[in-house]
Structure formats: C-alpha cells, structure tokens
CSV table of N, CA and C and ligand atoms in Angstrom, one decimal:
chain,number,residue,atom,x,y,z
A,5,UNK,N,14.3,76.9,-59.3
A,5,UNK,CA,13.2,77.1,-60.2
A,5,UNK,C,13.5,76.3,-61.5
A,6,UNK,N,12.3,75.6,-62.0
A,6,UNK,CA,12.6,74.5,-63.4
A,6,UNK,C,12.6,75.5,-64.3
A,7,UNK,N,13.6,75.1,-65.2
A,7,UNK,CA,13.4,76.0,-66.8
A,7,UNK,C,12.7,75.5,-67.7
A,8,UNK,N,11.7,75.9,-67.6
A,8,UNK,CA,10.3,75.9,-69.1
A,8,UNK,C,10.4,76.6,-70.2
A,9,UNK,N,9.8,75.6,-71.1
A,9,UNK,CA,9.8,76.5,-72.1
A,9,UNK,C,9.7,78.1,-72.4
A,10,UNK,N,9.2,78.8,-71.7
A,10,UNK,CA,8.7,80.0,-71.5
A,10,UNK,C,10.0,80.5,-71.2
A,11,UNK,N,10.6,80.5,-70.4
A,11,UNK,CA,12.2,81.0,-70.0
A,11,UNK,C,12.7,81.0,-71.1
A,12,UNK,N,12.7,79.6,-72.1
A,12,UNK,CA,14.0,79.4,-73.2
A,12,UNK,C,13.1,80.3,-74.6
A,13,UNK,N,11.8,80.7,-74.3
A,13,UNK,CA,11.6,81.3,-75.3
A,13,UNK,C,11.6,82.5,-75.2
A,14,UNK,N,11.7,83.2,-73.9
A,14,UNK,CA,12.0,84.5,-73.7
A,14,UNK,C,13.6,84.3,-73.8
A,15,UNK,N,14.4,83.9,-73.6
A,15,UNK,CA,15.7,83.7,-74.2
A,15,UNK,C,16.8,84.1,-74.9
A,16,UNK,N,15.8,83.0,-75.9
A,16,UNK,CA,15.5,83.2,-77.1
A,16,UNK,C,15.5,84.3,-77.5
A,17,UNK,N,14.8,84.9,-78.0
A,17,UNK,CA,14.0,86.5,-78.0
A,17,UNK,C,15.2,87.7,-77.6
A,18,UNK,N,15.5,87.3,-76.1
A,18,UNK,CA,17.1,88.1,-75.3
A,18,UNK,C,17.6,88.2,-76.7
A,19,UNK,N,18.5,86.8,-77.0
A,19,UNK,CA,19.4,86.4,-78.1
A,19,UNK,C,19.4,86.9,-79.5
A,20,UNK,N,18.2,87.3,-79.9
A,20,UNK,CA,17.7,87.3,-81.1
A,20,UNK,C,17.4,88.9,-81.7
A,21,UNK,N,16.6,89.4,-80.8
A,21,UNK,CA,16.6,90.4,-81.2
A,21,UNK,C,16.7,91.3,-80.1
A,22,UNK,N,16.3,93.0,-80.4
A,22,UNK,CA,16.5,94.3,-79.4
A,22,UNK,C,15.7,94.3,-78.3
A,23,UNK,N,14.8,93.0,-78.3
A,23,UNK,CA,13.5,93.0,-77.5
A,23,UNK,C,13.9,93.2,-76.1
A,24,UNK,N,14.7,93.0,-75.7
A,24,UNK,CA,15.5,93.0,-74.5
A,24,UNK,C,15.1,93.8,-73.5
A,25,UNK,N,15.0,94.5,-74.1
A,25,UNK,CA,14.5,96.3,-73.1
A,25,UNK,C,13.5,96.0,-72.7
A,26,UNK,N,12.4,95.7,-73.5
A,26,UNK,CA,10.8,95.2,-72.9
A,26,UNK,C,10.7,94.5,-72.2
A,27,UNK,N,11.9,93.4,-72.1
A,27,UNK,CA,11.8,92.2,-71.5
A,27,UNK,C,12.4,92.3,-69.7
A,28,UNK,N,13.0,93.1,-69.9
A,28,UNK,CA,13.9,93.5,-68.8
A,28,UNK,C,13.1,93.3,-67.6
A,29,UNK,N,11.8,93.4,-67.3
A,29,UNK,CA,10.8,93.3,-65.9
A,29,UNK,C,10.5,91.4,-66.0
A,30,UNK,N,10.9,91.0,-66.4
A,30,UNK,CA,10.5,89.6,-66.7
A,30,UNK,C,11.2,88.8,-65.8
A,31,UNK,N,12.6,89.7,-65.8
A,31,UNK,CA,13.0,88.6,-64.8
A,31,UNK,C,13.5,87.2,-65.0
A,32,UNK,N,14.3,86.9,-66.6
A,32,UNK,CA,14.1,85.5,-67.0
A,32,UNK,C,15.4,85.4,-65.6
A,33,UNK,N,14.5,83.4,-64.7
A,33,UNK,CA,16.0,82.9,-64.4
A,33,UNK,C,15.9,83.5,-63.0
A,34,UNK,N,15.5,84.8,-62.7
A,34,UNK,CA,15.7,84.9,-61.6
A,34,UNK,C,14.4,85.8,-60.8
A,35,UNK,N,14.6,86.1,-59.3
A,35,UNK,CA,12.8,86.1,-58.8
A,35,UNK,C,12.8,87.6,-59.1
A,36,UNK,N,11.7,88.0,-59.2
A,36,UNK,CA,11.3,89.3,-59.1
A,36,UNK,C,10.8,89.6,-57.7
A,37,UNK,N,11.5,90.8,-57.2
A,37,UNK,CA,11.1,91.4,-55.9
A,37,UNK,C,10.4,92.9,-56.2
A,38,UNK,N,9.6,93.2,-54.6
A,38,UNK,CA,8.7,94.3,-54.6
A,38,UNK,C,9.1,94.9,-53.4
A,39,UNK,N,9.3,96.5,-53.5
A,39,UNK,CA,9.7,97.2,-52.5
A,39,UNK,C,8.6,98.3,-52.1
A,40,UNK,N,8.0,98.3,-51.2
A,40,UNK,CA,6.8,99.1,-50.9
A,40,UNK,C,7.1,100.2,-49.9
A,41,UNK,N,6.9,101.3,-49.6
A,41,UNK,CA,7.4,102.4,-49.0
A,41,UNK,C,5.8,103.3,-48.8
A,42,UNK,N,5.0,103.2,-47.4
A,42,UNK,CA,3.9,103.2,-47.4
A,42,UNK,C,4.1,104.7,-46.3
A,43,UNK,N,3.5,105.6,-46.7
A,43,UNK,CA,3.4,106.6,-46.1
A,43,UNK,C,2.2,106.5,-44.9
A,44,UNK,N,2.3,105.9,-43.7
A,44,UNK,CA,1.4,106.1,-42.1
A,44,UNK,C,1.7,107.3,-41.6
A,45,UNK,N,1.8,108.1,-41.3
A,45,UNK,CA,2.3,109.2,-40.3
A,45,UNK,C,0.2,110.3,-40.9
A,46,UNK,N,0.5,110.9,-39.8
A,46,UNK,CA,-0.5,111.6,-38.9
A,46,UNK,C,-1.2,112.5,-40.8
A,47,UNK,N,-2.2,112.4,-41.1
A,47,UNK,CA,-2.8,113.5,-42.4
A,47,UNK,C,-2.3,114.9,-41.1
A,48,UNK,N,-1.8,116.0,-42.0
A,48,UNK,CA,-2.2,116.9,-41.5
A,48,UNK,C,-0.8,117.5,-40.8
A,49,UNK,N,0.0,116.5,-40.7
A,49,UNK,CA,1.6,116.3,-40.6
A,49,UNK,C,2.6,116.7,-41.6
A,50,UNK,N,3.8,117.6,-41.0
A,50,UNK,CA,4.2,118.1,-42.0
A,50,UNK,C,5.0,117.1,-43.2
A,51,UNK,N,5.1,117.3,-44.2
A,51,UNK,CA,5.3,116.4,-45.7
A,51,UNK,C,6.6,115.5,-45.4
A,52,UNK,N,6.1,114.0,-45.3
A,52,UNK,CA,7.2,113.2,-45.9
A,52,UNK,C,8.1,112.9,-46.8
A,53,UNK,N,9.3,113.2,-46.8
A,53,UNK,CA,10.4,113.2,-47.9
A,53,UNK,C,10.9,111.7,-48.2
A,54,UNK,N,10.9,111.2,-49.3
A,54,UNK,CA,11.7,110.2,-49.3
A,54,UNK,C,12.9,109.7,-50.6
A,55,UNK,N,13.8,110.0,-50.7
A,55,UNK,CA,14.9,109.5,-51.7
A,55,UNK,C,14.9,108.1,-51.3
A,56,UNK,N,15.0,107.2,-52.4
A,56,UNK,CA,15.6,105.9,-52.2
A,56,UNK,C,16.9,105.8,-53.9
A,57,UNK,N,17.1,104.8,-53.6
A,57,UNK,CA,18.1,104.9,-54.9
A,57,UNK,C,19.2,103.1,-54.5
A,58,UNK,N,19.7,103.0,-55.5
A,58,UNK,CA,20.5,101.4,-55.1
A,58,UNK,C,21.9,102.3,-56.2
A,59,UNK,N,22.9,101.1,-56.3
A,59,UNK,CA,24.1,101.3,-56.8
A,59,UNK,C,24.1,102.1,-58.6
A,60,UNK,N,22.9,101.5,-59.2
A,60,UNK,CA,22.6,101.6,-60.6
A,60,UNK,C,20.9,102.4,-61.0
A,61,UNK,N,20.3,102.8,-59.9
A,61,UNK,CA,19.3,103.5,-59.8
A,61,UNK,C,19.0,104.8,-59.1
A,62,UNK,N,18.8,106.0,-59.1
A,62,UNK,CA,18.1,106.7,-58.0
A,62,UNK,C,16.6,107.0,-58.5
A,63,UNK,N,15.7,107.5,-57.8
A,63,UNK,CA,14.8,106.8,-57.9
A,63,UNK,C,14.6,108.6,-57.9
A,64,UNK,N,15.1,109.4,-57.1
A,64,UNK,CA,15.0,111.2,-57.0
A,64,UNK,C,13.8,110.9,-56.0
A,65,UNK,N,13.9,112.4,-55.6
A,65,UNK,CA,12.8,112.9,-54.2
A,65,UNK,C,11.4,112.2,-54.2
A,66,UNK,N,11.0,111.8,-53.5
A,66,UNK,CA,9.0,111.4,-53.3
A,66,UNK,C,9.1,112.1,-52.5
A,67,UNK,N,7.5,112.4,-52.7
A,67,UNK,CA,6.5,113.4,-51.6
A,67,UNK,C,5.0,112.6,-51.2
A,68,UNK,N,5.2,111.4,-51.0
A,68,UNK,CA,4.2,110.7,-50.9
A,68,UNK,C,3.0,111.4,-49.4
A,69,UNK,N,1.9,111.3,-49.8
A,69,UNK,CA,1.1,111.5,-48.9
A,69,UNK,C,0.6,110.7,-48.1
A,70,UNK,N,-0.4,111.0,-47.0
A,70,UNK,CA,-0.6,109.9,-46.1
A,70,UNK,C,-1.7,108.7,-47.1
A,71,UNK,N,-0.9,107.4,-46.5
A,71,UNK,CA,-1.3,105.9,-47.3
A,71,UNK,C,-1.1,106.2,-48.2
A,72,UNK,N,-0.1,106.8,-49.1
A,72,UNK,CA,0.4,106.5,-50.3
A,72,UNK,C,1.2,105.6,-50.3
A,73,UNK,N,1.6,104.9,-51.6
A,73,UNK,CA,2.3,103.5,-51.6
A,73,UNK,C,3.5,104.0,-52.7
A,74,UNK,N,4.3,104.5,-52.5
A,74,UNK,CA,5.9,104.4,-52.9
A,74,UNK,C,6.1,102.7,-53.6
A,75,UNK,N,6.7,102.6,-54.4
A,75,UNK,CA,6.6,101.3,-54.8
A,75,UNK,C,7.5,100.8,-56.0
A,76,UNK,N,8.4,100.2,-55.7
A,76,UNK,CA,9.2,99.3,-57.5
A,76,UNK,C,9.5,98.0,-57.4
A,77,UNK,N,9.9,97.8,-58.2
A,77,UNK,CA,10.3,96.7,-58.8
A,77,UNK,C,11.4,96.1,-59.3
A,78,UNK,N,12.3,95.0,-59.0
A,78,UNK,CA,13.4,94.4,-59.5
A,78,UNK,C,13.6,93.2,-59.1
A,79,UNK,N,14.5,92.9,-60.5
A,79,UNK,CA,14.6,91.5,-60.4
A,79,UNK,C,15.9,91.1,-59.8
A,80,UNK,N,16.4,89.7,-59.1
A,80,UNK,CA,17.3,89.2,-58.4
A,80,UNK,C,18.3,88.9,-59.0
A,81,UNK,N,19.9,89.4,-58.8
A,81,UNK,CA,20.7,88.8,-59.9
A,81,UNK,C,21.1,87.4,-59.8
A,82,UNK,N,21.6,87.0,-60.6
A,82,UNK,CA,21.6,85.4,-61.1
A,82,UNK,C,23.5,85.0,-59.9
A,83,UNK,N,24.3,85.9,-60.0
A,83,UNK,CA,25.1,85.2,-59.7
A,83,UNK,C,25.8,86.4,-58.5
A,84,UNK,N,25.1,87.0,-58.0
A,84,UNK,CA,25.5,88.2,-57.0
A,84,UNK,C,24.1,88.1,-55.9
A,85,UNK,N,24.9,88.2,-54.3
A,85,UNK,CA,24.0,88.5,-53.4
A,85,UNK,C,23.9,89.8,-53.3
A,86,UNK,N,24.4,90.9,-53.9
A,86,UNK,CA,24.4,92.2,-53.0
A,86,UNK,C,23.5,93.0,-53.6
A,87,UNK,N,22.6,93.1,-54.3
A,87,UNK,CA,21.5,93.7,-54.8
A,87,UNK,C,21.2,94.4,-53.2
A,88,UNK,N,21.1,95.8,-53.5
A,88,UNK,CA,20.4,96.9,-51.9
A,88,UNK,C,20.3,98.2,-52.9
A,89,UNK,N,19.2,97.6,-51.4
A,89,UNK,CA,18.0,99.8,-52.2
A,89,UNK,C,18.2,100.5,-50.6
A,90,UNK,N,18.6,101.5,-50.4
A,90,UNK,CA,18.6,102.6,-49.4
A,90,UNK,C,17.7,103.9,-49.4
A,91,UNK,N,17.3,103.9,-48.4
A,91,UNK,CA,16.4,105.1,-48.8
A,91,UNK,C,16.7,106.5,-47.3
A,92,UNK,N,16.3,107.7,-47.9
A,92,UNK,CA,16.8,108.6,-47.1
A,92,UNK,C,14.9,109.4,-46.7
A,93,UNK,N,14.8,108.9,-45.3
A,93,UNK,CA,13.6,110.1,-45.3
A,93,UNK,C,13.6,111.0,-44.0
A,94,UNK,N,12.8,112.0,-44.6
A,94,UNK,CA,12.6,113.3,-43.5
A,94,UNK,C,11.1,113.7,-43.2
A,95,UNK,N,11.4,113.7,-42.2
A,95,UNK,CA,9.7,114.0,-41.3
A,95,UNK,C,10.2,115.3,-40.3
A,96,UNK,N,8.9,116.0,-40.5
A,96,UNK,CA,8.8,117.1,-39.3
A,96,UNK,C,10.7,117.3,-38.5
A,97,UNK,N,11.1,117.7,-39.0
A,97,UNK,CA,12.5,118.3,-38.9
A,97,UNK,C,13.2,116.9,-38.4
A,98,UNK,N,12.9,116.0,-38.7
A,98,UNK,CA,14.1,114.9,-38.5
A,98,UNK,C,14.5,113.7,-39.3
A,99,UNK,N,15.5,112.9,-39.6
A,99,UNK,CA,15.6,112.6,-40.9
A,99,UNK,C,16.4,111.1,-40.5
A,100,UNK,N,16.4,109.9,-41.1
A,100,UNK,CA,17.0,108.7,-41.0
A,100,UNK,C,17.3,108.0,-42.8
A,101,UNK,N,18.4,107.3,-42.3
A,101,UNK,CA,18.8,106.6,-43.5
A,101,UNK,C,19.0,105.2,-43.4
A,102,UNK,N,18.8,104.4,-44.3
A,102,UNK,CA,19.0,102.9,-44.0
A,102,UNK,C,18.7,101.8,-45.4
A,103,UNK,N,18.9,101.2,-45.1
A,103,UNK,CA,18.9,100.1,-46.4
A,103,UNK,C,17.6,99.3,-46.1
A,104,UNK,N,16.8,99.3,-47.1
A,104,UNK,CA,15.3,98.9,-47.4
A,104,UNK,C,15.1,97.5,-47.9
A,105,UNK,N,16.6,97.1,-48.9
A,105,UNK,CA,16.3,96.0,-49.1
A,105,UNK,C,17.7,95.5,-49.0
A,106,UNK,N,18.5,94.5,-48.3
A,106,UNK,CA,19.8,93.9,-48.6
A,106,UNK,C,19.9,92.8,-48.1
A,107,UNK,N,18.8,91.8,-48.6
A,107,UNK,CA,19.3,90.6,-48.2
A,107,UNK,C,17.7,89.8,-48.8
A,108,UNK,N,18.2,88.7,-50.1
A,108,UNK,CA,16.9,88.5,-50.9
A,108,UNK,C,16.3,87.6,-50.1
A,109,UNK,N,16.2,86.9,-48.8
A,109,UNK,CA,15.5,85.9,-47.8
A,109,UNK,C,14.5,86.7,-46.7
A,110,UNK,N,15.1,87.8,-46.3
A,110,UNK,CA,14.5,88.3,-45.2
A,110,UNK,C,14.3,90.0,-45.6
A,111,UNK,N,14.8,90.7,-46.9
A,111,UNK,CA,14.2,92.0,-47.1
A,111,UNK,C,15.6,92.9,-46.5
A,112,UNK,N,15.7,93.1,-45.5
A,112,UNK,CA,17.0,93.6,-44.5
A,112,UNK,C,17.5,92.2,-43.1
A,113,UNK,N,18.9,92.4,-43.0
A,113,UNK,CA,19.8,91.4,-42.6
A,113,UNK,C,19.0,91.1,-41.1
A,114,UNK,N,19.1,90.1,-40.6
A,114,UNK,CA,18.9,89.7,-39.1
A,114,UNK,C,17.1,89.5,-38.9
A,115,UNK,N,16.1,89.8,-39.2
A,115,UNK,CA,15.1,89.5,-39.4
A,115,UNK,C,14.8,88.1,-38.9
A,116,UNK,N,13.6,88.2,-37.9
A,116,UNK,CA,13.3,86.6,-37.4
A,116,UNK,C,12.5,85.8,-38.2
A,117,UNK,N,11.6,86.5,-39.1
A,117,UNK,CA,11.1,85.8,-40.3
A,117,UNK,C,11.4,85.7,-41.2
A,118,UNK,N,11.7,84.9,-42.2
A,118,UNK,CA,12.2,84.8,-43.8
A,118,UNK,C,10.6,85.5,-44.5
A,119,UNK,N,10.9,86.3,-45.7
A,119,UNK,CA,10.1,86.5,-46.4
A,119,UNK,C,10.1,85.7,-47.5
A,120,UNK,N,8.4,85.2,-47.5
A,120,UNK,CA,8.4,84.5,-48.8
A,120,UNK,C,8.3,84.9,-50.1
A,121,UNK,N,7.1,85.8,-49.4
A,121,UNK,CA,6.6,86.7,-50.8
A,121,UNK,C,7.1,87.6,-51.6
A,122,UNK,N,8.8,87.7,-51.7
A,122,UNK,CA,9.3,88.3,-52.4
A,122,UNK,C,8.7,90.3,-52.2
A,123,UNK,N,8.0,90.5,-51.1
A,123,UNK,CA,7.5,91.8,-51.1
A,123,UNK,C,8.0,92.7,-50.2
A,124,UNK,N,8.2,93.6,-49.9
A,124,UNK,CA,8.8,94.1,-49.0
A,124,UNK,C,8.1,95.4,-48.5
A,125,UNK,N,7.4,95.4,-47.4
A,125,UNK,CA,6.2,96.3,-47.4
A,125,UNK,C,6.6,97.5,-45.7
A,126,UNK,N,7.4,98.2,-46.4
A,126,UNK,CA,7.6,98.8,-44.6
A,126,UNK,C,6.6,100.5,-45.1
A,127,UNK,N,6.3,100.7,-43.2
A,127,UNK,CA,5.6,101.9,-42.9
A,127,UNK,C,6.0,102.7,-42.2
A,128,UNK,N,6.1,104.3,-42.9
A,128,UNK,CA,6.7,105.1,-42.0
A,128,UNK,C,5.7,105.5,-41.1
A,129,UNK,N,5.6,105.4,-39.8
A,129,UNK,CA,4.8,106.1,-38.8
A,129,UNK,C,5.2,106.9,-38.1
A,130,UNK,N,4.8,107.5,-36.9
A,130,UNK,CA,5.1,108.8,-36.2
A,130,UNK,C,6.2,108.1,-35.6
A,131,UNK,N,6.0,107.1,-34.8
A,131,UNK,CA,7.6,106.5,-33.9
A,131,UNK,C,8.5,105.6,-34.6
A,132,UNK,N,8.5,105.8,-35.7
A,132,UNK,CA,9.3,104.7,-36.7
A,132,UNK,C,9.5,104.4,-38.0
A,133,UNK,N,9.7,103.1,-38.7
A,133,UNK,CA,9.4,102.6,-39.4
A,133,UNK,C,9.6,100.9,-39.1
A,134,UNK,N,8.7,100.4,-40.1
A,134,UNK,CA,8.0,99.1,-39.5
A,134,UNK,C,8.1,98.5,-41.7
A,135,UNK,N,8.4,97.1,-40.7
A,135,UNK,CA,8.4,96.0,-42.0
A,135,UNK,C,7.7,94.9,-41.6
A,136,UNK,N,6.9,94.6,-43.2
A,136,UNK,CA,5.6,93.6,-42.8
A,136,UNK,C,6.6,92.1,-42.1
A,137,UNK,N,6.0,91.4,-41.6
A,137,UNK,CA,6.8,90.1,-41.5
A,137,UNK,C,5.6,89.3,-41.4
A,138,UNK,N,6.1,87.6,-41.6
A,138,UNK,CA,5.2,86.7,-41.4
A,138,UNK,C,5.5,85.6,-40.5
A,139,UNK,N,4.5,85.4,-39.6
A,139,UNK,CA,4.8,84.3,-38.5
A,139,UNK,C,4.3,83.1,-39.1
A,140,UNK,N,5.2,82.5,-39.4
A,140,UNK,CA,4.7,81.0,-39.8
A,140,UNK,C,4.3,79.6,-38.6
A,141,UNK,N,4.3,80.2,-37.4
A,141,UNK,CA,3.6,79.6,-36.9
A,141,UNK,C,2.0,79.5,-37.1
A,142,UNK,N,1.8,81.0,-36.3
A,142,UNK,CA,0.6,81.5,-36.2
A,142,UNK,C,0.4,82.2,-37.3
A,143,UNK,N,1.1,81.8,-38.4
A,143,UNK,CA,0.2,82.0,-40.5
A,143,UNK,C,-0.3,83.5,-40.1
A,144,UNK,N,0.4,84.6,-39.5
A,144,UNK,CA,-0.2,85.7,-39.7
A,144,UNK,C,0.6,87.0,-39.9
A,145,UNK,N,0.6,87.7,-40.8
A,145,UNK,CA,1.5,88.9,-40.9
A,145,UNK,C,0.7,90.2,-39.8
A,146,UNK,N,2.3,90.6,-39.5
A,146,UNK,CA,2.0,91.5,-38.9
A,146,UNK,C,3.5,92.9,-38.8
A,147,UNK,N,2.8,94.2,-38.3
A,147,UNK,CA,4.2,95.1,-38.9
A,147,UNK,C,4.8,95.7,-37.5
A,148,UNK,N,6.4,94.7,-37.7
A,148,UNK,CA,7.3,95.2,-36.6
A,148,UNK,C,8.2,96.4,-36.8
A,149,UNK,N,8.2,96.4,-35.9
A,149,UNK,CA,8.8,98.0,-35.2
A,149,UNK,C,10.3,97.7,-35.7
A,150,UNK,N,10.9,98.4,-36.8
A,150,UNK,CA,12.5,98.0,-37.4
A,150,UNK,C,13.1,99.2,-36.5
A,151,UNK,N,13.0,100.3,-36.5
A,151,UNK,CA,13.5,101.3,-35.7
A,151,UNK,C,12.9,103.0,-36.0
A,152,UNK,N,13.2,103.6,-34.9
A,152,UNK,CA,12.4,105.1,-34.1
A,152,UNK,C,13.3,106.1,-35.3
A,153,UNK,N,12.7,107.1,-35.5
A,153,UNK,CA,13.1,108.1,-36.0
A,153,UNK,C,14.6,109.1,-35.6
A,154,UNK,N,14.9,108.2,-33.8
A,154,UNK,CA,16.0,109.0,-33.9
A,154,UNK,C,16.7,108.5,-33.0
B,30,NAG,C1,2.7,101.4,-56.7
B,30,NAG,O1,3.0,102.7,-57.3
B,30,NAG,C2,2.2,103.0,-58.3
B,30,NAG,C3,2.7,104.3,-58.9
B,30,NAG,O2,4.0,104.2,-59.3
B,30,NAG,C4,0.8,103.1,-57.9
B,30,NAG,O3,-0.1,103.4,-59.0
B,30,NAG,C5,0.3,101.8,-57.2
B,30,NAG,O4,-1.0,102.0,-56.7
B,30,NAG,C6,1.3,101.4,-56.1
B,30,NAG,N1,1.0,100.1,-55.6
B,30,NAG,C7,0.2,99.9,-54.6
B,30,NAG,C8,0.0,98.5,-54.2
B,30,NAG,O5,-0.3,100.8,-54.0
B,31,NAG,C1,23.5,90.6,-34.9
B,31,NAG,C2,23.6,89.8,-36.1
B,31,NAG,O1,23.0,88.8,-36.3
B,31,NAG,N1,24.2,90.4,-37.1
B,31,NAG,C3,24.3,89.8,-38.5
B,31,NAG,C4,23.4,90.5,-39.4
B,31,NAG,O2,23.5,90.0,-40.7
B,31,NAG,C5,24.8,90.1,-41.3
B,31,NAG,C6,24.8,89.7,-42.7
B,31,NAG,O3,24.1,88.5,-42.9
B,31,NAG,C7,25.8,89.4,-40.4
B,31,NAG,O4,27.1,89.6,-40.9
B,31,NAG,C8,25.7,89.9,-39.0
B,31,NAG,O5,26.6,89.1,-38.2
C-alpha cells in the first residue's frame, strides 16, 4: 500500500494529540477487515447462541435472530500474523467452536480461494456453517460448506 498524504496526516494527528482513540477504526498502514456472523437456521427454531471474542476482545453472548448479521471490525497488525477471532455457538441442544478468522489471505487456514475483499461472511444453517468464498475463475461467490454441527 503507497503512503499518502492522508496516512502521514492521520499520523500526524496519532503523534500529536489524544485523537488517537477516534482514530483507532482507521486503520492507518494497515487493512481493515470485516467479520460477518449471519444467522440462516430455520425462523421458528430454537435461539441461536453466539460468543465470539479474540485474545484482547470478547465480544459477550449474541442472540441473533434468523438473517440477522452479527458483525465487527478490525484492523490488521503491521508486524504480526496471528490476529484470530473464535467464536462459540449453540443451536437446538448442540454446540461447536472454532476460529472465524486466522489467517488475513483466506479468512480461516487451508481455504481454496484467497479472499480479496477483506470480508468474511460465514452462515450458520441447520447442517453447518458455511464461508462466502470467491471463484476467480468463474468471478462468482458462492457459500461453502466449512463444517456440520457435530
Ligand atoms: C452489522 O451490525 C450492525 C449492528 O452492530 C447492524 O446494524 C448492521 O446492519 C450489520 N451489518 C450488516 C451488513 O448487516
Ligand atoms: C491440511 C493443510 O493444508 N493444513 C495446513 C493448514 O494451514 C496451516 C497454517 O497455514 C498449515 O500449518 C497446515 O499445514
């Protein structure tokens, strides 16, 4: 990424004064990523649970409802790969845990598509959960099956 003026004058600003705090979603330097946590499972189904949390965040319980969008934001560190968000969910008496984001190219490790978009869009449904991916062949996204509830 070229450093523009815009970087050196948010910087700046870091340097200078308390602004810092405000500035914090900005991201100078490095990319901003999006974690999306999309509630699919059946309306009418008993309540999805979801804790997510990383090493310096917990995020505490959601109760998201059906097509609700769970959703944050953070930015990539400058000189560390290990940035991971894990999330804990429970459906109709059965429960899985796993890491939602650990690896800033592909979202989670081993993945056949690189993500470009910096977004990371998985769905919990009745037999799973599913992360968007994009076929750069055939330029089309589409949501694969990451793994079953049990
Ligand atoms: C992300 O979550 C916020 C609430 O924190 C919600 O208002 C917003 O609609 C969500 N984003 C999307 C794309 O649904
Ligand atoms: C099966 C496989 O490819 N595993 C790899 C998944 O990604 C991690 C981290 O990049 C590798 O260490 C594993 O070998």
């Amino acid at each position: 990424m070229a450093i523009s003026f815009v970087h050196i004058f948010f910087l700046l600003l870091l340097l200078l004064s308390p602004l810092h705090l405000s500035l914090a979603k900005k991201c100078i330097f490095t990319e901003k990523y999006e974690v999306h946590i999309i509630n699919k499972l059946p309306p009418n189904s008993p309540q999805l649970k979801v804790h997510c949390a990383s090493k310096d965040n917990d995020f505490g319980m959601h109760y998201p409802i059906t097509n609700e969008d769970f959703n944050w934001s953070f930015c990539g560190l400058l000189f560390s790969e290990t940035t991971l968000y894990f999330c804990h969910f429970w459906w109709n008496s059965k429960d899985k845990a796993f890491d939602v984001f650990n690896d800033k190219d592909y979202c989670v490790h081993n993945q056949t598509f690189p993500n470009h978009l910096k977004y990371c869009k998985w769905e919990v449904r009745s037999d799973g959960f599913y992360l968007e991916q994009y076929n750069s062949d055939t330029k089309q996204y589409f949501m694969s099956h990451y793994m079953g509830w049990s």
